[in-house]
Short mmCIF file of C-alpha atoms and ligand atoms in Angstrom, two decimals:
data_model
loop_
_atom_site.label_atom_id
_atom_site.label_comp_id
_atom_site.label_asym_id
_atom_site.label_seq_id
_atom_site.Cartn_x
_atom_site.Cartn_y
_atom_site.Cartn_z
CA MET A 1 -14.11 9.00 -3.39
CA GLY A 2 -11.06 10.91 -4.55
CA ASN A 3 -7.75 9.23 -5.35
CA TRP A 4 -4.89 11.70 -5.36
CA LYS A 5 -2.39 9.02 -6.47
CA MET A 6 1.26 10.18 -6.21
CA ASN A 7 0.42 13.85 -6.64
CA GLY A 8 0.78 16.95 -4.54
CA SER A 9 3.03 18.55 -1.95
CA LEU A 10 2.38 19.67 1.60
CA LEU A 11 1.38 23.04 0.20
CA THR A 12 -1.07 21.80 -2.45
CA ILE A 13 -2.53 19.22 -0.09
CA LYS A 14 -3.17 21.96 2.48
CA THR A 15 -5.13 23.88 -0.17
CA LEU A 16 -7.04 20.75 -1.24
CA CYS A 17 -7.96 19.86 2.35
CA GLU A 18 -9.32 23.37 2.84
CA ALA A 19 -11.36 23.05 -0.36
CA LEU A 20 -12.72 19.67 0.71
CA ASN A 21 -13.73 21.00 4.11
CA GLY A 22 -15.74 23.62 2.25
CA ILE A 23 -17.55 20.92 0.23
CA ALA A 24 -18.18 18.44 3.06
CA ASP A 25 -21.80 18.22 4.12
CA THR A 26 -22.41 15.74 6.88
CA SER A 27 -26.18 16.11 6.54
CA ALA A 28 -26.10 14.71 2.99
CA HIS A 29 -26.48 10.99 2.28
CA VAL A 30 -23.22 10.94 0.34
CA ASP A 31 -20.11 9.40 1.90
CA MET A 32 -17.17 11.55 0.88
CA ALA A 33 -13.65 10.21 1.16
CA VAL A 34 -10.23 10.88 -0.23
CA CYS A 35 -7.28 8.52 -0.66
CA VAL A 36 -4.22 10.61 0.12
CA PRO A 37 -0.55 9.72 -0.45
CA SER A 38 0.61 8.05 2.78
CA PRO A 39 3.16 10.70 3.88
CA TYR A 40 0.27 13.14 4.12
CA LEU A 41 -2.14 10.93 6.08
CA PHE A 42 -1.29 12.62 9.35
CA TYR A 43 -1.81 16.07 7.91
CA ALA A 44 -5.09 15.03 6.28
CA ARG A 45 -6.34 13.29 9.41
CA THR A 46 -5.67 16.40 11.46
CA ASN A 47 -7.06 18.90 9.00
CA LEU A 48 -9.96 17.28 7.17
CA LYS A 49 -13.39 17.80 8.72
CA GLY A 50 -16.35 15.65 7.71
CA VAL A 51 -14.36 13.87 5.00
CA CYS A 52 -13.33 10.22 5.45
CA LEU A 53 -9.75 9.25 4.98
CA GLY A 54 -8.58 6.53 2.63
CA ALA A 55 -5.24 4.98 1.71
CA GLN A 56 -4.16 3.91 -1.76
CA ASN A 57 -2.53 0.61 -0.88
CA VAL A 58 -1.57 -1.62 2.05
CA SER A 59 0.50 -4.72 2.71
CA HIS A 60 -1.21 -8.06 3.21
CA HIS A 61 1.35 -8.85 5.93
CA ASP A 62 0.82 -7.85 9.56
CA ASP A 63 4.28 -6.38 10.23
CA GLY A 64 7.96 -7.25 9.94
CA ALA A 65 10.77 -7.03 7.40
CA TYR A 66 8.86 -5.62 4.43
CA THR A 67 10.80 -2.48 3.58
CA GLY A 68 8.65 0.24 2.09
CA GLU A 69 5.34 -1.40 2.96
CA ILE A 70 2.54 -0.07 5.17
CA SER A 71 0.37 -2.20 7.44
CA THR A 72 -3.33 -2.02 8.15
CA SER A 73 -2.62 -1.22 11.82
CA MET A 74 -0.58 1.81 10.73
CA LEU A 75 -3.49 3.00 8.61
CA LYS A 76 -5.85 2.47 11.54
CA ASP A 77 -3.60 4.75 13.62
CA PHE A 78 -4.53 7.51 11.20
CA ASP A 79 -8.27 6.71 11.28
CA CYS A 80 -8.33 5.47 7.70
CA GLN A 81 -11.73 4.07 6.90
CA TYR A 82 -11.13 3.05 3.31
CA VAL A 83 -8.22 1.40 1.51
CA LEU A 84 -7.95 0.80 -2.22
CA ALA A 85 -7.04 -2.75 -3.20
CA GLY A 86 -5.95 -3.72 -6.68
CA HIS A 87 -6.04 -0.36 -8.41
CA SER A 88 -5.23 -1.10 -12.06
CA GLU A 89 -2.01 0.92 -11.79
CA ARG A 90 -0.84 -1.44 -9.07
CA ARG A 91 -1.95 -4.48 -11.04
CA ALA A 92 -0.13 -3.23 -14.16
CA LEU A 93 2.97 -1.56 -12.70
CA TYR A 94 3.56 -3.75 -9.64
CA ALA A 95 2.16 -7.02 -10.99
CA GLU A 96 -0.47 -7.40 -8.26
CA THR A 97 -2.48 -10.54 -8.91
CA ASN A 98 -6.12 -11.28 -8.15
CA VAL A 99 -4.98 -13.42 -5.22
CA GLU A 100 -2.81 -10.66 -3.75
CA VAL A 101 -5.66 -8.20 -4.16
CA ALA A 102 -7.98 -10.60 -2.34
CA LEU A 103 -5.44 -11.06 0.47
CA LYS A 104 -5.18 -7.30 0.83
CA ALA A 105 -8.97 -6.92 0.84
CA LYS A 106 -9.13 -9.58 3.55
CA LYS A 107 -6.52 -7.83 5.67
CA ILE A 108 -8.30 -4.50 5.26
CA THR A 109 -11.70 -5.85 6.28
CA ASP A 110 -10.20 -7.89 9.14
CA ALA A 111 -8.83 -4.58 10.44
CA GLY A 112 -12.32 -3.09 10.39
CA MET A 113 -11.82 -0.86 7.35
CA THR A 114 -13.64 -0.90 4.03
CA ALA A 115 -11.74 -2.34 1.07
CA VAL A 116 -12.40 -0.57 -2.20
CA VAL A 117 -11.55 -3.35 -4.62
CA CYS A 118 -10.81 -2.12 -8.13
CA ILE A 119 -11.65 -4.35 -11.05
CA GLY A 120 -11.70 -3.69 -14.77
CA GLU A 121 -10.56 -4.74 -18.20
CA SER A 122 -7.91 -3.41 -20.58
CA LEU A 123 -8.89 -2.21 -24.03
CA ASP A 124 -7.44 -5.36 -25.63
CA GLN A 125 -9.46 -7.55 -23.29
CA ARG A 126 -12.64 -5.63 -24.11
CA LEU A 127 -12.01 -5.73 -27.85
CA SER A 128 -11.28 -9.44 -27.81
CA GLY A 129 -14.54 -10.18 -26.01
CA GLU A 130 -12.92 -11.13 -22.71
CA LEU A 131 -14.55 -8.45 -20.57
CA GLU A 132 -16.96 -10.73 -18.71
CA LYS A 133 -14.39 -13.48 -18.24
CA ILE A 134 -11.87 -11.04 -16.72
CA LEU A 135 -14.39 -9.44 -14.37
CA PHE A 136 -15.86 -12.78 -13.34
CA GLU A 137 -12.40 -14.05 -12.37
CA GLN A 138 -11.57 -10.88 -10.42
CA ILE A 139 -14.81 -11.32 -8.46
CA ARG A 140 -14.57 -15.11 -8.07
CA VAL A 141 -11.18 -14.90 -6.37
CA LEU A 142 -12.57 -12.41 -3.85
CA PHE A 143 -15.30 -14.90 -2.95
CA SER A 144 -12.79 -17.69 -2.48
CA TYR A 145 -10.64 -15.71 -0.02
CA LEU A 146 -13.10 -13.55 1.91
CA SER A 147 -15.89 -14.61 4.24
CA LEU A 148 -19.38 -13.23 3.69
CA LYS A 149 -18.87 -11.01 6.73
CA ALA A 150 -15.72 -9.56 5.17
CA LEU A 151 -17.39 -9.18 1.79
CA ALA A 152 -20.05 -7.04 3.43
CA ASN A 153 -17.26 -4.50 3.97
CA ILE A 154 -16.09 -4.11 0.44
CA VAL A 155 -16.94 -1.59 -2.23
CA ILE A 156 -16.36 -2.63 -5.83
CA ALA A 157 -14.85 0.03 -8.08
CA TYR A 158 -15.34 -0.75 -11.75
CA GLU A 159 -12.55 1.02 -13.57
CA PRO A 160 -12.04 0.18 -17.25
CA VAL A 161 -8.28 0.54 -17.60
CA TRP A 162 -8.66 2.34 -20.93
CA ALA A 163 -10.73 5.09 -19.32
CA ILE A 164 -8.35 5.87 -16.45
CA GLY A 165 -6.53 9.17 -16.85
CA THR A 166 -7.33 9.31 -20.56
CA GLY A 167 -10.16 11.85 -20.43
CA LEU A 168 -12.32 9.27 -22.23
CA ALA A 169 -14.86 7.86 -19.80
CA ALA A 170 -16.86 4.79 -20.76
CA THR A 171 -20.31 5.65 -22.14
CA ALA A 172 -23.34 5.56 -19.87
CA ASN A 173 -24.58 2.39 -21.60
CA GLN A 174 -21.23 0.63 -21.25
CA ILE A 175 -21.06 1.54 -17.56
CA GLN A 176 -24.62 0.49 -16.74
CA ASP A 177 -24.17 -2.82 -18.63
CA VAL A 178 -20.97 -3.68 -16.79
CA HIS A 179 -22.28 -2.63 -13.37
CA ALA A 180 -25.38 -4.76 -13.93
CA PHE A 181 -23.13 -7.66 -14.97
CA ILE A 182 -21.06 -7.24 -11.79
CA ARG A 183 -24.20 -7.26 -9.65
CA GLN A 184 -25.56 -10.33 -11.44
CA THR A 185 -22.25 -12.09 -10.98
CA ILE A 186 -22.27 -11.35 -7.25
CA THR A 187 -25.87 -12.61 -7.12
CA LYS A 188 -24.58 -16.01 -8.21
CA PHE A 189 -22.44 -16.11 -5.06
CA ASN A 190 -24.80 -14.34 -2.66
CA GLU A 191 -28.06 -12.61 -3.47
CA ASN A 192 -28.24 -10.45 -0.39
CA LEU A 193 -24.71 -9.19 -0.84
CA ALA A 194 -25.43 -8.33 -4.48
CA LYS A 195 -28.35 -6.17 -3.41
CA ASN A 196 -26.35 -4.24 -0.86
CA VAL A 197 -22.84 -4.00 -2.28
CA ARG A 198 -21.83 -0.57 -3.50
CA ILE A 199 -20.44 -0.56 -7.03
CA VAL A 200 -18.75 2.70 -7.94
CA TYR A 201 -17.42 3.80 -11.31
CA GLY A 202 -13.95 5.21 -12.00
CA GLY A 203 -12.25 6.37 -15.17
CA SER A 204 -12.26 10.00 -16.32
CA LEU A 205 -15.22 10.88 -14.14
CA LYS A 206 -15.47 14.68 -14.24
CA PRO A 207 -17.99 17.49 -13.74
CA SER A 208 -19.20 17.27 -17.35
CA ASN A 209 -20.16 13.58 -17.19
CA ALA A 210 -20.83 13.07 -13.47
CA ALA A 211 -24.57 13.80 -13.58
CA GLU A 212 -25.21 11.19 -16.27
CA ILE A 213 -22.93 8.51 -14.84
CA LEU A 214 -23.86 8.87 -11.18
CA ALA A 215 -27.57 8.74 -12.03
CA LEU A 216 -27.27 5.25 -13.57
CA ASP A 217 -29.24 2.53 -11.78
CA ASP A 218 -26.34 0.32 -10.76
CA VAL A 219 -23.83 3.09 -10.08
CA ASP A 220 -23.50 3.83 -6.37
CA GLY A 221 -20.74 6.44 -6.49
CA GLY A 222 -17.44 7.27 -8.10
CA LEU A 223 -13.71 6.83 -7.76
CA ILE A 224 -12.19 10.02 -9.05
CA GLY A 225 -8.53 10.50 -9.92
CA GLY A 226 -7.57 13.59 -11.93
CA ALA A 227 -10.68 15.62 -11.14
CA SER A 228 -10.20 15.09 -7.39
CA LEU A 229 -7.04 17.21 -7.58
CA SER A 230 -9.22 20.26 -8.13
CA GLY A 231 -11.41 21.25 -5.19
CA LYS A 232 -13.83 22.93 -7.61
CA ASP A 233 -14.20 19.89 -9.91
CA PHE A 234 -14.43 17.44 -7.02
CA GLY A 235 -17.08 19.66 -5.39
CA GLU A 236 -19.15 19.66 -8.58
CA ILE A 237 -19.00 15.86 -8.77
CA ILE A 238 -20.00 15.55 -5.11
CA ASN A 239 -22.96 17.85 -5.78
CA GLN A 240 -24.11 15.56 -8.58
CA ALA A 241 -23.81 12.58 -6.25
CA LYS A 242 -26.00 14.34 -3.70
CA ARG A 243 -28.75 14.59 -6.31
CA LYS A 244 -29.09 10.84 -6.51
CA THR A 245 -32.04 10.13 -4.26
CA CYS A 246 -32.15 6.38 -4.62
CA LEU A 247 -30.25 4.90 -1.67
CA ARG A 248 -29.37 1.28 -2.04
P1 PGA B 301 -9.08 9.25 -13.40
O1 PGA B 301 -8.54 8.13 -12.41
O2 PGA B 301 -10.32 9.82 -12.78
O3 PGA B 301 -7.97 10.26 -13.47
O4 PGA B 301 -9.35 8.59 -14.71
C1 PGA B 301 -9.43 7.23 -11.79
C2 PGA B 301 -8.66 6.25 -10.95
O5 PGA B 301 -7.55 5.86 -11.35
O6 PGA B 301 -9.11 5.83 -9.88
#
């Protein structure tokens, strides 16, 4: 899944959509999606073929006096299938809390879309040994606000904050360890869900490390920021994902 963040113009997004249409392969077992900036949702919906549409954020309110916000029903109008909830940039820059993220995830799944819930630790938290505590809490709050039916429609994106946009991805061992920890944690709440939930990795995923990362046992895909702004790089990452034969 690509995340274009607040990048691009109508012109560059036109070029990117054309590149993505060239990469899309509906016969492959890989779900390909891109989270576009909301002003371009209409353009992307009209022009993307065989690529699912995602949004980067949504309000947890239905509608009303919330200037600047976007509702799930608006996203549904544009056939969005995925919505990010709790990207670390939103947690850090807009003070989104675990509870708000859970409320958003609930709203997204209630609307019949898939919530891609981002979780992850800062470098300080990792260095001070708080990694597991932070991730456990991010997961626990989801389980206290969402029903099992809703939780069946979430994807977890593990994104160590220190790896996002820095060019320094986590190592394969670090990623596999954390993904396994996330799956074990979910097992404590619901075993069946833990088996089926997709856990994707994000943080400086790029063509040079995609093969190694995407092949890891507990990695079910990627959330790709910078590299998704290049059709060529994104295409190479998608090709690596297609090589993974083990379907969960
Ligand atoms: P990055 O971003 O690939 O540029 O590190 C990932 C993300 O923020 O989702």
